[in-house]
Amino acid sequence: MLVFCSGMLRSGSAFQYNLVCSILEKTSSCVRHGRWERRYEKITHEQLEKWAYDKNTYHIIKSGRHPWEFYYAKKGLAKIIYINRDIRDVALAAKFKWGLKGAKLFEMLDRADLSYKVMLENDSFNNKWCLHQRYEKVFYNNIEAIEQISKFFEVKLSKKNIIEIIEECSIDNMLKISNSKVLRFQKFVLNFLGRIANLIKKFLPPPYNKSWKLRKYYLPILPKVDAKTMVAPRHIEPSKGIPGAWRKGLSSEEIKTINERYKNYLIKENYLI
């Protein structure tokens, strides 16, 4: 069976992915397949078909609402785990991770909001193939979140299992991975090669001055994230993901604009404006 772990951008989907993987690793047969990016189609339809009909193993993918997710879920061949967050904290996390501001920041927030709307359009939260969790509840009550996930998969955990899972997936542990020398070196090399490629493209005629479509070749060698946890460099903001950090981290103008622009989302998810 397929398991798709997704969520709003910068909303704890990597955290949730690791919780799911750790739970199923202790109770079932499962395989971590990592990230499935739309622009880097490392997973083929043939593979999805094979994994979907595998009755003995959960195949876990950290994805981003690819149409195939809903196709398989609605056929009873996949489960979707979705997490979302106060979109103001999403903004703060994006500013730290990518240095976004102004129009670029709101372009990213629009995509985050769209991902939530796609889930609603597919009536995901009212279906048994989807587990919807709020980041704030997962953050403050790991045990309850773990119990929700184990119930969703109909597996049982011992108290020892739960303690081990909390430790494995803790923010402090993920922070160590995010700050590792290996990940930072890979990021440095990727950025360096990217700058060299962009410099060369300036002197090339079309179409060679556009994308060379080499991602599928270099990402397996120099991945952007940790192969097991999907944690990336600068993945966790200085606040260590504490809900409500936006109150001190965003400007009053940013807060006002976000409240107005995403009012419907904030109200529907019961976030105070």
PDB file of C-alpha atoms in Angstrom, residues 24-144:
ATOM      1  CA  LEU A  24       5.349   1.649  10.863  1.00  0.00           C
ATOM      2  CA  GLU A  25       8.979   0.523  11.145  1.00  0.00           C
ATOM      3  CA  LYS A  26       8.241  -0.694  14.670  1.00  0.00           C
ATOM      4  CA  THR A  27       4.945  -2.382  13.864  1.00  0.00           C
ATOM      5  CA  SER A  28       4.872  -3.362  10.183  1.00  0.00           C
ATOM      6  CA  SER A  29       6.882  -3.818   7.021  1.00  0.00           C
ATOM      7  CA  CYS A  30       7.582  -0.471   5.370  1.00  0.00           C
ATOM      8  CA  VAL A  31       9.976   1.330   3.024  1.00  0.00           C
ATOM      9  CA  ARG A  32      10.938   5.011   3.082  1.00  0.00           C
ATOM     10  CA  HIS A  33      10.946   6.339  -0.487  1.00  0.00           C
ATOM     11  CA  GLY A  34      11.702   9.952   0.416  1.00  0.00           C
ATOM     12  CA  ARG A  35      10.554  13.044  -1.444  1.00  0.00           C
ATOM     13  CA  TRP A  36       8.605  13.009  -4.674  1.00  0.00           C
ATOM     14  CA  GLU A  37       9.089  16.349  -6.391  1.00  0.00           C
ATOM     15  CA  ARG A  38       7.054  17.300  -9.434  1.00  0.00           C
ATOM     16  CA  ARG A  39      10.051  18.687 -11.294  1.00  0.00           C
ATOM     17  CA  TYR A  40      12.130  15.639 -10.419  1.00  0.00           C
ATOM     18  CA  GLU A  41      10.074  12.600 -11.324  1.00  0.00           C
ATOM     19  CA  LYS A  42      12.220   9.966  -9.641  1.00  0.00           C
ATOM     20  CA  ILE A  43       9.157   7.785  -9.038  1.00  0.00           C
ATOM     21  CA  THR A  44       7.519   6.224 -12.088  1.00  0.00           C
ATOM     22  CA  HIS A  45       3.906   5.246 -12.583  1.00  0.00           C
ATOM     23  CA  GLU A  46       5.017   1.618 -12.880  1.00  0.00           C
ATOM     24  CA  GLN A  47       6.605   1.813  -9.428  1.00  0.00           C
ATOM     25  CA  LEU A  48       3.490   3.395  -7.934  1.00  0.00           C
ATOM     26  CA  GLU A  49       1.357   0.604  -9.392  1.00  0.00           C
ATOM     27  CA  LYS A  50       3.627  -2.042  -7.947  1.00  0.00           C
ATOM     28  CA  TRP A  51       3.721  -0.428  -4.494  1.00  0.00           C
ATOM     29  CA  ALA A  52      -0.017   0.286  -4.445  1.00  0.00           C
ATOM     30  CA  TYR A  53      -0.839  -3.413  -4.870  1.00  0.00           C
ATOM     31  CA  ASP A  54       1.803  -4.590  -2.401  1.00  0.00           C
ATOM     32  CA  LYS A  55      -0.341  -5.976   0.422  1.00  0.00           C
ATOM     33  CA  ASN A  56       2.587  -6.782   2.683  1.00  0.00           C
ATOM     34  CA  THR A  57       4.474  -3.492   2.824  1.00  0.00           C
ATOM     35  CA  TYR A  58       3.718   0.192   3.326  1.00  0.00           C
ATOM     36  CA  HIS A  59       5.563   2.363   0.794  1.00  0.00           C
ATOM     37  CA  ILE A  60       5.935   5.811   2.340  1.00  0.00           C
ATOM     38  CA  ILE A  61       6.419   8.878   0.171  1.00  0.00           C
ATOM     39  CA  LYS A  62       6.837  12.498   1.238  1.00  0.00           C
ATOM     40  CA  SER A  63       4.824  14.133  -1.489  1.00  0.00           C
ATOM     41  CA  GLY A  64       2.973  17.300  -2.400  1.00  0.00           C
ATOM     42  CA  ARG A  65      -0.539  16.544  -3.613  1.00  0.00           C
ATOM     43  CA  HIS A  66       0.271  14.924  -6.908  1.00  0.00           C
ATOM     44  CA  PRO A  67      -2.967  13.871  -8.689  1.00  0.00           C
ATOM     45  CA  TRP A  68      -1.904  10.225  -8.369  1.00  0.00           C
ATOM     46  CA  GLU A  69      -2.252  10.504  -4.593  1.00  0.00           C
ATOM     47  CA  PHE A  70      -6.007  10.995  -4.771  1.00  0.00           C
ATOM     48  CA  TYR A  71      -6.375   8.466  -7.580  1.00  0.00           C
ATOM     49  CA  TYR A  72      -4.894   5.662  -5.481  1.00  0.00           C
ATOM     50  CA  ALA A  73      -6.468   6.816  -2.219  1.00  0.00           C
ATOM     51  CA  LYS A  74      -9.952   6.792  -3.719  1.00  0.00           C
ATOM     52  CA  LYS A  75      -9.329   3.248  -4.997  1.00  0.00           C
ATOM     53  CA  GLY A  76      -8.407   2.118  -1.483  1.00  0.00           C
ATOM     54  CA  LEU A  77      -4.759   1.580  -2.431  1.00  0.00           C
ATOM     55  CA  ALA A  78      -3.234   4.523  -0.565  1.00  0.00           C
ATOM     56  CA  LYS A  79      -3.495   6.559   2.603  1.00  0.00           C
ATOM     57  CA  ILE A  80      -2.808  10.289   2.845  1.00  0.00           C
ATOM     58  CA  ILE A  81      -1.442  12.003   5.949  1.00  0.00           C
ATOM     59  CA  TYR A  82      -1.820  15.787   5.818  1.00  0.00           C
ATOM     60  CA  ILE A  83      -0.601  18.488   8.187  1.00  0.00           C
ATOM     61  CA  ASN A  84      -1.201  22.228   8.186  1.00  0.00           C
ATOM     62  CA  ARG A  85      -0.228  25.174  10.350  1.00  0.00           C
ATOM     63  CA  ASP A  86      -0.988  28.789  11.168  1.00  0.00           C
ATOM     64  CA  ILE A  87      -0.080  30.408   7.863  1.00  0.00           C
ATOM     65  CA  ARG A  88       1.660  33.243   9.711  1.00  0.00           C
ATOM     66  CA  ASP A  89       4.101  30.714  11.151  1.00  0.00           C
ATOM     67  CA  VAL A  90       4.453  29.321   7.625  1.00  0.00           C
ATOM     68  CA  ALA A  91       5.530  32.808   6.545  1.00  0.00           C
ATOM     69  CA  LEU A  92       8.072  33.075   9.348  1.00  0.00           C
ATOM     70  CA  ALA A  93       9.549  29.656   8.531  1.00  0.00           C
ATOM     71  CA  ALA A  94       9.774  30.558   4.823  1.00  0.00           C
ATOM     72  CA  LYS A  95      11.575  33.810   5.603  1.00  0.00           C
ATOM     73  CA  PHE A  96      14.184  31.896   7.581  1.00  0.00           C
ATOM     74  CA  LYS A  97      14.529  28.950   5.175  1.00  0.00           C
ATOM     75  CA  TRP A  98      14.556  30.794   1.857  1.00  0.00           C
ATOM     76  CA  GLY A  99      14.951  34.455   2.776  1.00  0.00           C
ATOM     77  CA  LEU A 100      11.646  35.309   1.124  1.00  0.00           C
ATOM     78  CA  LYS A 101      10.003  38.692   1.479  1.00  0.00           C
ATOM     79  CA  GLY A 102       7.496  40.912  -0.275  1.00  0.00           C
ATOM     80  CA  ALA A 103       5.868  39.489  -3.405  1.00  0.00           C
ATOM     81  CA  LYS A 104       7.998  36.333  -3.321  1.00  0.00           C
ATOM     82  CA  LEU A 105       6.817  35.548   0.191  1.00  0.00           C
ATOM     83  CA  PHE A 106       3.151  35.932  -0.721  1.00  0.00           C
ATOM     84  CA  GLU A 107       3.619  33.895  -3.874  1.00  0.00           C
ATOM     85  CA  MET A 108       4.849  31.058  -1.674  1.00  0.00           C
ATOM     86  CA  LEU A 109       2.004  31.528   0.831  1.00  0.00           C
ATOM     87  CA  ASP A 110      -0.492  31.405  -2.033  1.00  0.00           C
ATOM     88  CA  ARG A 111       0.907  27.986  -2.965  1.00  0.00           C
ATOM     89  CA  ALA A 112       0.639  26.856   0.648  1.00  0.00           C
ATOM     90  CA  ASP A 113      -2.987  28.002   0.785  1.00  0.00           C
ATOM     91  CA  LEU A 114      -3.709  26.303  -2.549  1.00  0.00           C
ATOM     92  CA  SER A 115      -2.462  22.971  -1.214  1.00  0.00           C
ATOM     93  CA  TYR A 116      -5.048  23.192   1.569  1.00  0.00           C
ATOM     94  CA  LYS A 117      -7.790  24.060  -0.936  1.00  0.00           C
ATOM     95  CA  VAL A 118      -6.852  21.047  -3.067  1.00  0.00           C
ATOM     96  CA  MET A 119      -7.402  18.819  -0.039  1.00  0.00           C
ATOM     97  CA  LEU A 120     -10.828  20.383   0.505  1.00  0.00           C
ATOM     98  CA  GLU A 121     -11.755  20.028  -3.174  1.00  0.00           C
ATOM     99  CA  ASN A 122     -11.079  16.302  -2.913  1.00  0.00           C
ATOM    100  CA  ASP A 123     -13.123  16.106   0.300  1.00  0.00           C
ATOM    101  CA  SER A 124     -10.046  14.510   1.846  1.00  0.00           C
ATOM    102  CA  PHE A 125     -10.701  15.339   5.485  1.00  0.00           C
ATOM    103  CA  ASN A 126     -14.058  13.559   5.418  1.00  0.00           C
ATOM    104  CA  ASN A 127     -12.656  10.318   4.035  1.00  0.00           C
ATOM    105  CA  LYS A 128     -11.259   7.349   5.926  1.00  0.00           C
ATOM    106  CA  TRP A 129      -8.185   7.268   3.657  1.00  0.00           C
ATOM    107  CA  CYS A 130      -6.966  10.611   5.018  1.00  0.00           C
ATOM    108  CA  LEU A 131      -5.637  11.632   8.428  1.00  0.00           C
ATOM    109  CA  HIS A 132      -5.645  15.395   8.972  1.00  0.00           C
ATOM    110  CA  GLN A 133      -3.490  16.778  11.782  1.00  0.00           C
ATOM    111  CA  ARG A 134      -2.825  20.320  12.942  1.00  0.00           C
ATOM    112  CA  TYR A 135       0.839  21.162  13.481  1.00  0.00           C
ATOM    113  CA  GLU A 136       0.180  22.882  16.797  1.00  0.00           C
ATOM    114  CA  LYS A 137      -1.493  19.803  18.279  1.00  0.00           C
ATOM    115  CA  VAL A 138       1.266  17.509  17.023  1.00  0.00           C
ATOM    116  CA  PHE A 139       3.932  19.856  18.414  1.00  0.00           C
ATOM    117  CA  TYR A 140       2.431  20.159  21.887  1.00  0.00           C
ATOM    118  CA  ASN A 141       1.172  16.590  22.276  1.00  0.00           C
ATOM    119  CA  ASN A 142       3.463  14.095  20.554  1.00  0.00           C
ATOM    120  CA  ILE A 143       1.866  11.149  22.335  1.00  0.00           C
ATOM    121  CA  GLU A 144      -1.654  11.970  21.142  1.00  0.00           C
TER     122      GLU A 144
END
